[in-house]
mmCIF file of C-alpha atoms and ligand atoms in Angstrom:
data_model
loop_
_atom_site.group_PDB
_atom_site.id
_atom_site.type_symbol
_atom_site.label_atom_id
_atom_site.label_comp_id
_atom_site.label_asym_id
_atom_site.label_seq_id
_atom_site.Cartn_x
_atom_site.Cartn_y
_atom_site.Cartn_z
ATOM 1 C CA MET A 212 -24.726 33.696 -28.148
ATOM 2 C CA PRO A 213 -20.434 35.441 -27.241
ATOM 3 C CA VAL A 214 -17.707 32.963 -28.466
ATOM 4 C CA SER A 215 -14.831 34.631 -27.424
ATOM 5 C CA ALA A 216 -12.863 33.962 -24.570
ATOM 6 C CA PRO A 217 -14.766 34.825 -21.303
ATOM 7 C CA ALA A 218 -13.978 38.439 -19.314
ATOM 8 C CA PHE A 219 -13.822 36.727 -16.642
ATOM 9 C CA PRO A 220 -11.580 33.505 -14.587
ATOM 10 C CA VAL A 221 -12.790 29.834 -15.298
ATOM 11 C CA THR A 222 -11.994 27.615 -12.494
ATOM 12 C CA ARG A 223 -12.586 24.252 -13.434
ATOM 13 C CA VAL A 224 -13.862 21.071 -11.201
ATOM 14 C CA SER A 225 -11.172 19.274 -10.981
ATOM 15 C CA ARG A 226 -12.457 15.746 -11.162
ATOM 16 C CA SER A 227 -16.223 15.854 -12.872
ATOM 17 C CA ARG A 228 -19.247 14.301 -11.413
ATOM 18 C CA LEU A 229 -20.933 13.503 -14.404
ATOM 19 C CA ASP A 230 -20.596 10.280 -14.429
ATOM 20 C CA ALA A 231 -22.383 8.891 -11.812
ATOM 21 C CA VAL A 232 -25.591 11.020 -12.644
ATOM 22 C CA ASP A 233 -28.428 8.872 -13.694
ATOM 23 C CA PHE A 234 -30.347 10.688 -17.130
ATOM 24 C CA ASN A 235 -33.071 8.512 -16.625
ATOM 25 C CA HIS A 236 -33.482 9.490 -13.268
ATOM 26 C CA LEU A 237 -32.972 12.502 -12.113
ATOM 27 C CA PRO A 238 -35.603 14.759 -8.865
ATOM 28 C CA PHE A 239 -36.061 17.715 -9.672
ATOM 29 C CA GLY A 240 -33.433 20.362 -8.940
ATOM 30 C CA GLU A 241 -31.308 18.177 -6.990
ATOM 31 C CA VAL A 242 -28.269 16.942 -9.303
ATOM 32 C CA TRP A 243 -26.548 20.137 -9.975
ATOM 33 C CA SER A 244 -23.652 20.294 -12.678
ATOM 34 C CA ASP A 245 -19.897 21.082 -12.520
ATOM 35 C CA HIS A 246 -20.140 24.318 -12.090
ATOM 36 C CA MET A 247 -21.658 28.008 -11.377
ATOM 37 C CA PHE A 248 -20.530 31.756 -12.129
ATOM 38 C CA SER A 249 -20.184 33.781 -9.453
ATOM 39 C CA ALA A 250 -20.429 37.993 -9.515
ATOM 40 C CA ARG A 251 -20.598 40.581 -6.263
ATOM 41 C CA CYS A 252 -21.895 44.453 -6.786
ATOM 42 C CA SER A 253 -20.324 46.714 -3.798
ATOM 43 C CA HIS A 254 -22.134 50.315 -4.268
ATOM 44 C CA GLY A 255 -23.219 49.980 -7.787
ATOM 45 C CA LYS A 256 -20.338 47.989 -9.012
ATOM 46 C CA TRP A 257 -20.151 45.366 -10.343
ATOM 47 C CA ALA A 258 -16.131 42.666 -9.956
ATOM 48 C CA GLU A 259 -14.982 39.874 -9.032
ATOM 49 C CA ALA A 260 -16.837 37.474 -12.087
ATOM 50 C CA GLU A 261 -16.082 34.125 -12.011
ATOM 51 C CA ILE A 262 -17.224 30.069 -13.283
ATOM 52 C CA LEU A 263 -15.501 28.151 -9.951
ATOM 53 C CA PRO A 264 -17.258 24.535 -8.525
ATOM 54 C CA TYR A 265 -19.862 24.612 -7.598
ATOM 55 C CA GLY A 266 -20.178 24.477 -4.461
ATOM 56 C CA PRO A 267 -21.335 26.014 -0.788
ATOM 57 C CA ILE A 268 -20.734 29.467 -0.662
ATOM 58 C CA ARG A 269 -19.964 32.019 1.822
ATOM 59 C CA ILE A 270 -21.785 34.568 3.837
ATOM 60 C CA LEU A 271 -22.285 35.962 6.747
ATOM 61 C CA PRO A 272 -25.355 35.336 9.611
ATOM 62 C CA SER A 273 -26.246 38.858 8.948
ATOM 63 C CA SER A 274 -26.596 39.561 6.080
ATOM 64 C CA LYS A 275 -29.511 41.007 4.810
ATOM 65 C CA ALA A 276 -30.688 37.852 2.714
ATOM 66 C CA LEU A 277 -30.946 35.919 6.005
ATOM 67 C CA GLN A 278 -32.138 38.437 8.178
ATOM 68 C CA TYR A 279 -34.883 39.831 5.610
ATOM 69 C CA SER A 280 -35.083 38.354 2.572
ATOM 70 C CA VAL A 281 -33.729 40.466 0.497
ATOM 71 C CA ALA A 282 -33.356 37.430 -3.373
ATOM 72 C CA LEU A 283 -34.537 36.637 -5.373
ATOM 73 C CA PHE A 284 -34.586 33.629 -7.925
ATOM 74 C CA GLU A 285 -35.658 33.025 -11.683
ATOM 75 C CA GLY A 286 -35.709 29.977 -13.543
ATOM 76 C CA PHE A 287 -35.265 29.107 -17.117
ATOM 77 C CA LYS A 288 -34.965 25.577 -19.440
ATOM 78 C CA ALA A 289 -32.270 24.397 -22.499
ATOM 79 C CA HIS A 290 -32.452 22.088 -24.396
ATOM 80 C CA ARG A 291 -30.394 19.211 -26.417
ATOM 81 C CA THR A 292 -32.350 19.514 -30.604
ATOM 82 C CA PRO A 293 -31.476 16.877 -32.980
ATOM 83 C CA PRO A 294 -28.956 18.475 -34.229
ATOM 84 C CA GLY A 295 -27.270 18.548 -30.479
ATOM 85 C CA ASP A 296 -27.387 22.467 -30.048
ATOM 86 C CA LEU A 297 -28.166 23.511 -27.792
ATOM 87 C CA ALA A 298 -30.936 25.770 -27.373
ATOM 88 C CA VAL A 299 -31.838 28.605 -24.247
ATOM 89 C CA PHE A 300 -36.396 29.224 -24.431
ATOM 90 C CA ARG A 301 -36.153 33.116 -24.432
ATOM 91 C CA PRO A 302 -33.383 34.145 -21.685
ATOM 92 C CA ASP A 303 -34.567 37.578 -22.605
ATOM 93 C CA ARG A 304 -37.212 37.295 -21.412
ATOM 94 C CA ASN A 305 -36.167 35.714 -17.447
ATOM 95 C CA TYR A 306 -33.783 38.602 -17.537
ATOM 96 C CA GLU A 307 -36.430 41.573 -17.481
ATOM 97 C CA ARG A 308 -38.619 39.905 -15.504
ATOM 98 C CA MET A 309 -35.419 39.415 -12.413
ATOM 99 C CA ASN A 310 -34.359 43.199 -12.568
ATOM 100 C CA ARG A 311 -38.096 44.476 -12.260
ATOM 101 C CA THR A 312 -38.272 41.217 -9.272
ATOM 102 C CA ALA A 313 -34.956 42.963 -8.083
ATOM 103 C CA ALA A 314 -36.386 47.223 -8.723
ATOM 104 C CA ARG A 315 -39.892 45.838 -6.454
ATOM 105 C CA LEU A 316 -36.516 44.727 -3.906
ATOM 106 C CA ALA A 317 -34.475 47.714 -3.818
ATOM 107 C CA MET A 318 -31.825 45.999 -5.548
ATOM 108 C CA PRO A 319 -28.995 46.786 -8.210
ATOM 109 C CA THR A 320 -30.176 45.825 -11.930
ATOM 110 C CA VAL A 321 -28.010 43.144 -13.235
ATOM 111 C CA PRO A 322 -26.031 44.003 -16.460
ATOM 112 C CA GLU A 323 -27.449 42.590 -20.044
ATOM 113 C CA SER A 324 -24.270 41.834 -20.916
ATOM 114 C CA MET A 325 -22.963 39.739 -17.875
ATOM 115 C CA PHE A 326 -25.529 37.988 -17.324
ATOM 116 C CA HIS A 327 -25.400 36.900 -21.560
ATOM 117 C CA GLU A 328 -21.514 36.108 -21.242
ATOM 118 C CA ALA A 329 -21.944 34.395 -17.633
ATOM 119 C CA LEU A 330 -24.780 31.980 -18.295
ATOM 120 C CA GLY A 331 -22.958 31.373 -22.698
ATOM 121 C CA GLU A 332 -20.049 30.193 -20.719
ATOM 122 C CA LEU A 333 -21.524 27.900 -17.731
ATOM 123 C CA LEU A 334 -23.332 25.953 -20.466
ATOM 124 C CA ARG A 335 -20.826 25.554 -23.298
ATOM 125 C CA LEU A 336 -18.499 24.858 -19.823
ATOM 126 C CA ASP A 337 -21.280 22.145 -18.987
ATOM 127 C CA GLU A 338 -22.985 21.280 -21.738
ATOM 128 C CA ALA A 339 -22.446 17.759 -21.471
ATOM 129 C CA TRP A 340 -25.083 17.533 -18.397
ATOM 130 C CA THR A 341 -27.643 17.766 -20.695
ATOM 131 C CA PRO A 342 -30.708 15.284 -20.430
ATOM 132 C CA GLY A 343 -31.183 14.428 -24.047
ATOM 133 C CA PRO A 344 -34.402 15.018 -25.319
ATOM 134 C CA GLU A 345 -36.625 12.304 -24.092
ATOM 135 C CA GLN A 346 -35.043 12.018 -20.978
ATOM 136 C CA GLY A 347 -35.389 15.701 -19.962
ATOM 137 C CA SER A 348 -33.728 19.567 -20.002
ATOM 138 C CA LEU A 349 -31.528 21.511 -18.003
ATOM 139 C CA TYR A 350 -32.805 24.204 -15.695
ATOM 140 C CA ILE A 351 -31.405 27.147 -15.667
ATOM 141 C CA ARG A 352 -31.455 29.141 -11.741
ATOM 142 C CA PRO A 353 -30.173 32.308 -11.677
ATOM 143 C CA SER A 354 -29.815 33.778 -7.678
ATOM 144 C CA TYR A 355 -29.524 37.158 -6.817
ATOM 145 C CA PHE A 356 -29.355 37.903 -2.942
ATOM 146 C CA GLY A 357 -28.805 40.851 -0.823
ATOM 147 C CA THR A 358 -25.230 40.170 0.787
ATOM 148 C CA GLY A 359 -24.454 43.772 2.904
ATOM 149 C CA ALA A 360 -23.699 42.465 6.910
ATOM 150 C CA SER A 361 -26.039 44.802 9.163
ATOM 151 C CA LEU A 362 -29.441 44.817 10.625
ATOM 152 C CA ALA A 363 -30.321 48.328 9.087
ATOM 153 C CA VAL A 364 -34.029 48.114 7.566
ATOM 154 C CA ASP A 365 -32.736 48.297 4.101
ATOM 155 C CA SER A 366 -31.501 46.246 1.159
ATOM 156 C CA GLY A 367 -27.364 46.969 1.511
ATOM 157 C CA THR A 368 -24.445 47.867 -1.105
ATOM 158 C CA GLU A 369 -23.713 44.746 -1.042
ATOM 159 C CA PHE A 370 -24.513 42.142 -2.632
ATOM 160 C CA GLN A 371 -24.224 38.138 -5.745
ATOM 161 C CA PHE A 372 -26.127 37.029 -8.253
ATOM 162 C CA LEU A 373 -25.081 33.812 -8.918
ATOM 163 C CA LEU A 374 -26.309 31.244 -11.983
ATOM 164 C CA MET A 375 -26.340 27.629 -11.680
ATOM 165 C CA THR A 376 -27.747 24.202 -14.021
ATOM 166 C CA CYS A 377 -29.184 21.361 -13.148
ATOM 167 C CA PRO A 378 -30.636 18.889 -15.441
ATOM 168 C CA VAL A 379 -33.952 17.877 -15.441
ATOM 169 C CA GLY A 380 -36.785 14.954 -16.009
ATOM 170 C CA LEU A 381 -39.290 15.116 -17.838
ATOM 171 C CA TYR A 382 -42.062 16.207 -15.175
ATOM 172 C CA PHE A 383 -45.133 14.646 -17.254
ATOM 173 C CA GLN A 384 -46.066 11.756 -16.685
ATOM 174 C CA PRO A 385 -48.517 9.703 -19.469
ATOM 175 C CA GLY A 386 -52.231 10.466 -17.620
ATOM 176 C CA LYS A 387 -51.062 12.029 -14.263
ATOM 177 C CA ARG A 388 -53.193 14.937 -13.305
ATOM 178 C CA LEU A 389 -53.700 17.307 -10.652
ATOM 179 C CA SER A 390 -55.501 17.500 -8.089
ATOM 180 C CA LEU A 391 -56.184 21.631 -7.080
ATOM 181 C CA THR A 392 -57.865 22.836 -4.568
ATOM 182 C CA THR A 393 -58.891 26.598 -3.149
ATOM 183 C CA THR A 394 -57.630 27.468 0.159
ATOM 184 C CA ARG A 395 -59.680 30.232 1.906
ATOM 185 C CA LYS A 396 -57.326 30.364 5.358
ATOM 186 C CA TYR A 397 -53.733 31.853 2.883
ATOM 187 C CA VAL A 398 -53.744 34.702 -0.119
ATOM 188 C CA ARG A 399 -50.155 34.374 -1.344
ATOM 189 C CA ALA A 400 -50.951 38.092 -2.658
ATOM 190 C CA PHE A 401 -51.996 41.369 -3.034
ATOM 191 C CA LYS A 402 -52.195 44.636 -5.428
ATOM 192 C CA GLY A 403 -48.727 46.406 -4.370
ATOM 193 C CA GLY A 404 -47.463 43.519 -3.024
ATOM 194 C CA THR A 405 -44.753 40.617 -4.518
ATOM 195 C CA GLY A 406 -46.869 38.948 -5.774
ATOM 196 C CA ALA A 407 -46.051 40.014 -9.983
ATOM 197 C CA PHE A 408 -42.132 39.357 -9.327
ATOM 198 C CA LYS A 409 -40.292 36.488 -7.879
ATOM 199 C CA PRO A 410 -38.687 36.795 -5.049
ATOM 200 C CA ALA A 411 -37.700 33.883 -2.576
ATOM 201 C CA GLY A 412 -39.865 34.857 -0.470
ATOM 202 C CA ASN A 413 -42.658 33.979 -1.985
ATOM 203 C CA TYR A 414 -41.878 30.440 -1.919
ATOM 204 C CA GLY A 415 -40.959 30.639 1.767
ATOM 205 C CA SER A 416 -44.474 31.506 2.489
ATOM 206 C CA THR A 417 -46.575 29.332 0.974
ATOM 207 C CA LEU A 418 -44.926 26.887 1.611
ATOM 208 C CA VAL A 419 -47.703 25.476 4.259
ATOM 209 C CA ALA A 420 -51.063 25.995 2.128
ATOM 210 C CA SER A 421 -48.858 23.577 -0.115
ATOM 211 C CA ALA A 422 -48.290 21.388 2.623
ATOM 212 C CA GLU A 423 -51.619 21.483 5.031
ATOM 213 C CA ALA A 424 -53.752 20.843 1.407
ATOM 214 C CA ARG A 425 -51.188 18.070 0.971
ATOM 215 C CA THR A 426 -52.457 16.640 3.900
ATOM 216 C CA ALA A 427 -56.279 16.522 2.769
ATOM 217 C CA GLY A 428 -54.650 14.849 -0.194
ATOM 218 C CA TRP A 429 -54.797 17.126 -2.871
ATOM 219 C CA ASP A 430 -51.552 18.035 -4.709
ATOM 220 C CA ASN A 431 -51.645 22.012 -4.228
ATOM 221 C CA VAL A 432 -53.927 24.769 -4.101
ATOM 222 C CA ILE A 433 -55.085 27.061 -6.187
ATOM 223 C CA TRP A 434 -55.196 31.181 -5.000
ATOM 224 C CA LEU A 435 -57.839 33.154 -5.490
ATOM 225 C CA ASP A 436 -57.722 36.983 -4.870
ATOM 226 C CA GLY A 437 -57.412 38.579 -0.889
ATOM 227 C CA TYR A 438 -60.291 40.908 -1.473
ATOM 228 C CA GLU A 439 -62.920 39.176 -2.457
ATOM 229 C CA GLY A 440 -62.196 35.448 -1.851
ATOM 230 C CA ARG A 441 -63.537 34.365 -5.333
ATOM 231 C CA TRP A 442 -61.210 35.115 -8.717
ATOM 232 C CA VAL A 443 -58.650 32.368 -9.523
ATOM 233 C CA GLU A 444 -55.821 33.964 -9.692
ATOM 234 C CA GLU A 445 -53.042 31.129 -10.301
ATOM 235 C CA CYS A 446 -51.803 27.369 -8.907
ATOM 236 C CA GLY A 447 -49.710 26.778 -7.037
ATOM 237 C CA VAL A 448 -46.439 28.212 -8.363
ATOM 238 C CA MET A 449 -48.328 28.139 -12.402
ATOM 239 C CA ASN A 450 -50.205 30.418 -13.970
ATOM 240 C CA MET A 451 -53.880 28.211 -14.629
ATOM 241 C CA PHE A 452 -55.818 28.082 -17.358
ATOM 242 C CA PHE A 453 -59.064 26.502 -17.635
ATOM 243 C CA VAL A 454 -61.401 25.648 -21.103
ATOM 244 C CA ILE A 455 -64.791 26.627 -20.787
ATOM 245 C CA GLY A 456 -67.013 25.222 -23.566
ATOM 246 C CA GLY A 457 -64.297 25.473 -26.131
ATOM 247 C CA VAL A 458 -62.324 28.663 -25.317
ATOM 248 C CA ALA A 459 -59.800 28.395 -23.788
ATOM 249 C CA VAL A 460 -60.008 31.362 -20.346
ATOM 250 C CA THR A 461 -56.780 32.646 -18.217
ATOM 251 C CA PRO A 462 -56.834 35.400 -16.015
ATOM 252 C CA PRO A 463 -55.135 38.349 -17.292
ATOM 253 C CA LEU A 464 -52.497 39.889 -14.823
ATOM 254 C CA GLU A 465 -53.499 42.892 -12.623
ATOM 255 C CA GLY A 466 -50.993 42.928 -9.825
ATOM 256 C CA THR A 467 -51.366 39.765 -8.160
ATOM 257 C CA ILE A 468 -49.693 37.388 -10.732
ATOM 258 C CA LEU A 469 -46.788 36.348 -11.886
ATOM 259 C CA PRO A 470 -46.162 37.274 -15.516
ATOM 260 C CA GLY A 471 -45.307 33.651 -16.238
ATOM 261 C CA VAL A 472 -42.741 32.534 -19.711
ATOM 262 C CA THR A 473 -45.050 30.069 -20.289
ATOM 263 C CA ARG A 474 -48.498 31.924 -19.485
ATOM 264 C CA GLU A 475 -46.821 34.447 -22.480
ATOM 265 C CA SER A 476 -45.706 31.490 -24.926
ATOM 266 C CA ALA A 477 -48.844 29.690 -23.804
ATOM 267 C CA LEU A 478 -51.160 33.462 -25.061
ATOM 268 C CA VAL A 479 -49.750 33.294 -28.090
ATOM 269 C CA LEU A 480 -49.648 29.552 -29.206
ATOM 270 C CA LEU A 481 -52.967 29.277 -28.231
ATOM 271 C CA ASP A 482 -53.470 31.432 -31.429
ATOM 272 C CA ASP A 483 -51.035 29.934 -33.540
ATOM 273 C CA LEU A 484 -53.028 27.194 -32.903
ATOM 274 C CA GLY A 485 -56.350 28.549 -34.327
ATOM 275 C CA ILE A 486 -58.208 27.907 -30.474
ATOM 276 C CA PRO A 487 -60.562 30.783 -29.245
ATOM 277 C CA CYS A 488 -59.203 32.306 -25.940
ATOM 278 C CA GLU A 489 -59.804 34.865 -23.768
ATOM 279 C CA GLU A 490 -58.181 36.425 -21.203
ATOM 280 C CA ARG A 491 -60.140 37.125 -18.363
ATOM 281 C CA ARG A 492 -61.566 36.569 -14.889
ATOM 282 C CA VAL A 493 -62.612 33.207 -13.685
ATOM 283 C CA SER A 494 -64.843 33.557 -10.796
ATOM 284 C CA VAL A 495 -65.079 29.751 -8.926
ATOM 285 C CA GLY A 496 -69.098 30.653 -9.223
ATOM 286 C CA GLU A 497 -68.873 30.334 -12.882
ATOM 287 C CA LEU A 498 -66.138 27.556 -12.907
ATOM 288 C CA VAL A 499 -69.125 25.724 -10.241
ATOM 289 C CA ALA A 500 -71.502 25.951 -13.173
ATOM 290 C CA ALA A 501 -69.446 25.681 -15.527
ATOM 291 C CA ALA A 502 -68.972 21.820 -14.492
ATOM 292 C CA ASP A 503 -72.388 21.211 -13.401
ATOM 293 C CA ALA A 504 -73.682 22.693 -16.976
ATOM 294 C CA GLY A 505 -70.610 19.832 -19.050
ATOM 295 C CA THR A 506 -68.804 23.034 -20.398
ATOM 296 C CA LEU A 507 -65.814 22.676 -18.225
ATOM 297 C CA GLN A 508 -64.042 20.896 -20.403
ATOM 298 C CA GLU A 509 -60.123 20.915 -19.072
ATOM 299 C CA ALA A 510 -57.648 23.425 -16.107
ATOM 300 C CA PHE A 511 -54.301 23.045 -15.678
ATOM 301 C CA GLY A 512 -51.557 24.885 -14.569
ATOM 302 C CA CYS A 513 -48.101 25.975 -16.969
ATOM 303 C CA GLY A 514 -44.995 26.554 -15.631
ATOM 304 C CA THR A 515 -40.941 26.437 -16.931
ATOM 305 C CA ALA A 516 -40.817 23.176 -13.974
ATOM 306 C CA ALA A 517 -43.712 21.757 -14.787
ATOM 307 C CA THR A 518 -44.569 23.358 -18.202
ATOM 308 C CA ILE A 519 -48.365 22.835 -18.944
ATOM 309 C CA ALA A 520 -49.992 20.392 -16.308
ATOM 310 C CA PRO A 521 -52.815 19.115 -16.743
ATOM 311 C CA VAL A 522 -55.667 19.186 -14.097
ATOM 312 C CA GLY A 523 -57.889 16.084 -13.335
ATOM 313 C CA LYS A 524 -60.103 16.615 -10.008
ATOM 314 C CA LEU A 525 -60.714 20.024 -8.531
ATOM 315 C CA GLY A 526 -61.628 21.447 -5.674
ATOM 316 C CA LEU A 527 -64.382 24.518 -5.293
ATOM 317 C CA GLU A 528 -66.410 25.555 -2.536
ATOM 318 C CA GLY A 529 -65.986 21.957 -0.711
ATOM 319 C CA ARG A 530 -67.303 20.748 -3.831
ATOM 320 C CA GLU A 531 -64.640 17.384 -5.148
ATOM 321 C CA ILE A 532 -64.933 18.095 -9.797
ATOM 322 C CA GLU A 533 -63.798 15.930 -11.755
ATOM 323 C CA LEU A 534 -62.617 17.066 -14.715
ATOM 324 C CA PRO A 535 -63.985 14.494 -17.718
ATOM 325 C CA PRO A 536 -61.083 12.497 -19.305
ATOM 326 C CA THR A 537 -58.927 14.178 -21.615
ATOM 327 C CA GLY A 538 -56.852 12.806 -24.995
ATOM 328 C CA ASP A 539 -54.000 13.949 -27.529
ATOM 329 C CA ASP A 540 -57.213 16.573 -29.057
ATOM 330 C CA SER A 541 -57.939 18.412 -25.320
ATOM 331 C CA VAL A 542 -56.239 21.831 -25.738
ATOM 332 C CA ALA A 543 -53.674 21.013 -22.451
ATOM 333 C CA HIS A 544 -52.418 18.348 -24.109
ATOM 334 C CA ARG A 545 -51.881 20.185 -27.794
ATOM 335 C CA LEU A 546 -50.687 23.128 -25.822
ATOM 336 C CA ARG A 547 -48.088 20.602 -24.562
ATOM 337 C CA SER A 548 -46.086 19.377 -27.935
ATOM 338 C CA GLU A 549 -46.236 22.838 -29.346
ATOM 339 C CA LEU A 550 -44.096 24.338 -26.633
ATOM 340 C CA LEU A 551 -42.309 21.606 -26.190
ATOM 341 C CA GLY A 552 -41.717 20.948 -30.320
ATOM 342 C CA ILE A 553 -40.830 24.437 -30.320
ATOM 343 C CA GLN A 554 -38.212 24.751 -27.414
ATOM 344 C CA THR A 555 -36.225 21.421 -28.197
ATOM 345 C CA GLY A 556 -36.207 22.033 -31.900
ATOM 346 C CA THR A 557 -38.940 19.425 -34.179
ATOM 347 C CA ILE A 558 -40.973 22.626 -34.055
ATOM 348 C CA GLU A 559 -40.066 26.322 -35.757
ATOM 349 C CA ASP A 560 -38.873 27.682 -33.976
ATOM 350 C CA ARG A 561 -41.254 31.426 -35.564
ATOM 351 C CA HIS A 562 -41.631 33.030 -33.079
ATOM 352 C CA GLY A 563 -37.532 34.072 -32.527
ATOM 353 C CA TRP A 564 -37.999 31.733 -29.333
ATOM 354 C CA LEU A 565 -34.739 30.127 -28.741
ATOM 355 C CA VAL A 566 -31.061 31.623 -28.441
ATOM 356 C CA THR A 567 -29.318 28.866 -29.279
ATOM 357 C CA LEU A 568 -25.866 27.834 -28.298
HETATM 358 C C1 LIG B 908 -42.128 31.108 -11.868
HETATM 359 C C2 LIG B 908 -44.217 31.104 -11.592
HETATM 360 C C3 LIG B 908 -44.609 31.252 -12.412
HETATM 361 C C4 LIG B 908 -44.121 30.793 -13.557
HETATM 362 O O1 LIG B 908 -43.115 31.431 -14.357
HETATM 363 P P1 LIG B 908 -42.379 30.950 -16.156
HETATM 364 O O2 LIG B 908 -42.332 31.605 -16.714
HETATM 365 O O3 LIG B 908 -43.352 30.208 -16.551
HETATM 366 O O4 LIG B 908 -41.412 29.892 -14.887
HETATM 367 C C5 LIG B 908 -45.964 31.401 -11.733
HETATM 368 N N1 LIG B 908 -46.325 31.568 -11.038
HETATM 369 C C6 LIG B 908 -45.912 31.778 -9.747
HETATM 370 C C7 LIG B 908 -46.174 32.740 -8.502
HETATM 371 C C8 LIG B 908 -43.835 31.568 -9.849
HETATM 372 O O5 LIG B 908 -43.522 32.009 -9.380
#
């Protein structure tokens, strides 16, 4: 990352809020670091790049973001490594995905040099907001939306890009396993839709499904395909893996599944660990049959926030399927240790995934 003087003005907070933060109790995404980066794009030209105190932004009520969901986001993490450095995990993958989503929403590309310079500068400024490796990590949230104020049904010519960070705790609680159920009532994504991208609207439109699942006593939903309603796609806002007869299986990216960076990394690490792995379609019927045959060993979700989230109970075809207990030798546990080890610098970064500050 560049270490020269930033190419944009920096306005620092007069007094940091850091002292008031309890790093051992960090509710996800509620505590935001002192500063944020902001830039605007008007008629294809980027300007007004600056770092300023994190706080409210001005946006007109008639903006495209608020009226038509011309808005997207990304999420990735930085960890504190043993030498005390800050290591960002695969920011290039999120940068690329962000621009794929931008193109899908008819928004202009965010310039690569601006993204990386802004990220480096913001992280250097708020580095002290990073929890220790035993406490958690620094979550990085890019946000990009249309600020054009007209009801014309297009993405407009005015946009704002923000980068902000927040310290987050360890999602993983030992022994905690998720319960997930399929839903017949809601579908997350169709081919040709936005399922493979990260527009803000993808989250807004699925929240009711998660809420209803919680009311029924489950942690979240398993998303099935919208045509036959039998192929597993994702769970909540995570990609999904199963371990069936010693083989790790995850559904292939066929246009309705979000290409997770955690999923992509997990596939590489499974290979490294010598765990057989397949990208192929998995049906609810196959899972039920495997559970009955005793070969359904594990299920887990994966995503940046949770890393690897083991599942303890599945709701499939009206049945409640308890998965066998998993120990330190489980695929989920080994994968999580490997991923976290690389992210926190205790295992060699053999794939060149870390960008160190
Ligand atoms: C963001 C997201 C994921 C996880 O992606 P990561 O890059 O691993 O964080 C999975 N599914 C959905 C629907 C998502 O929005």
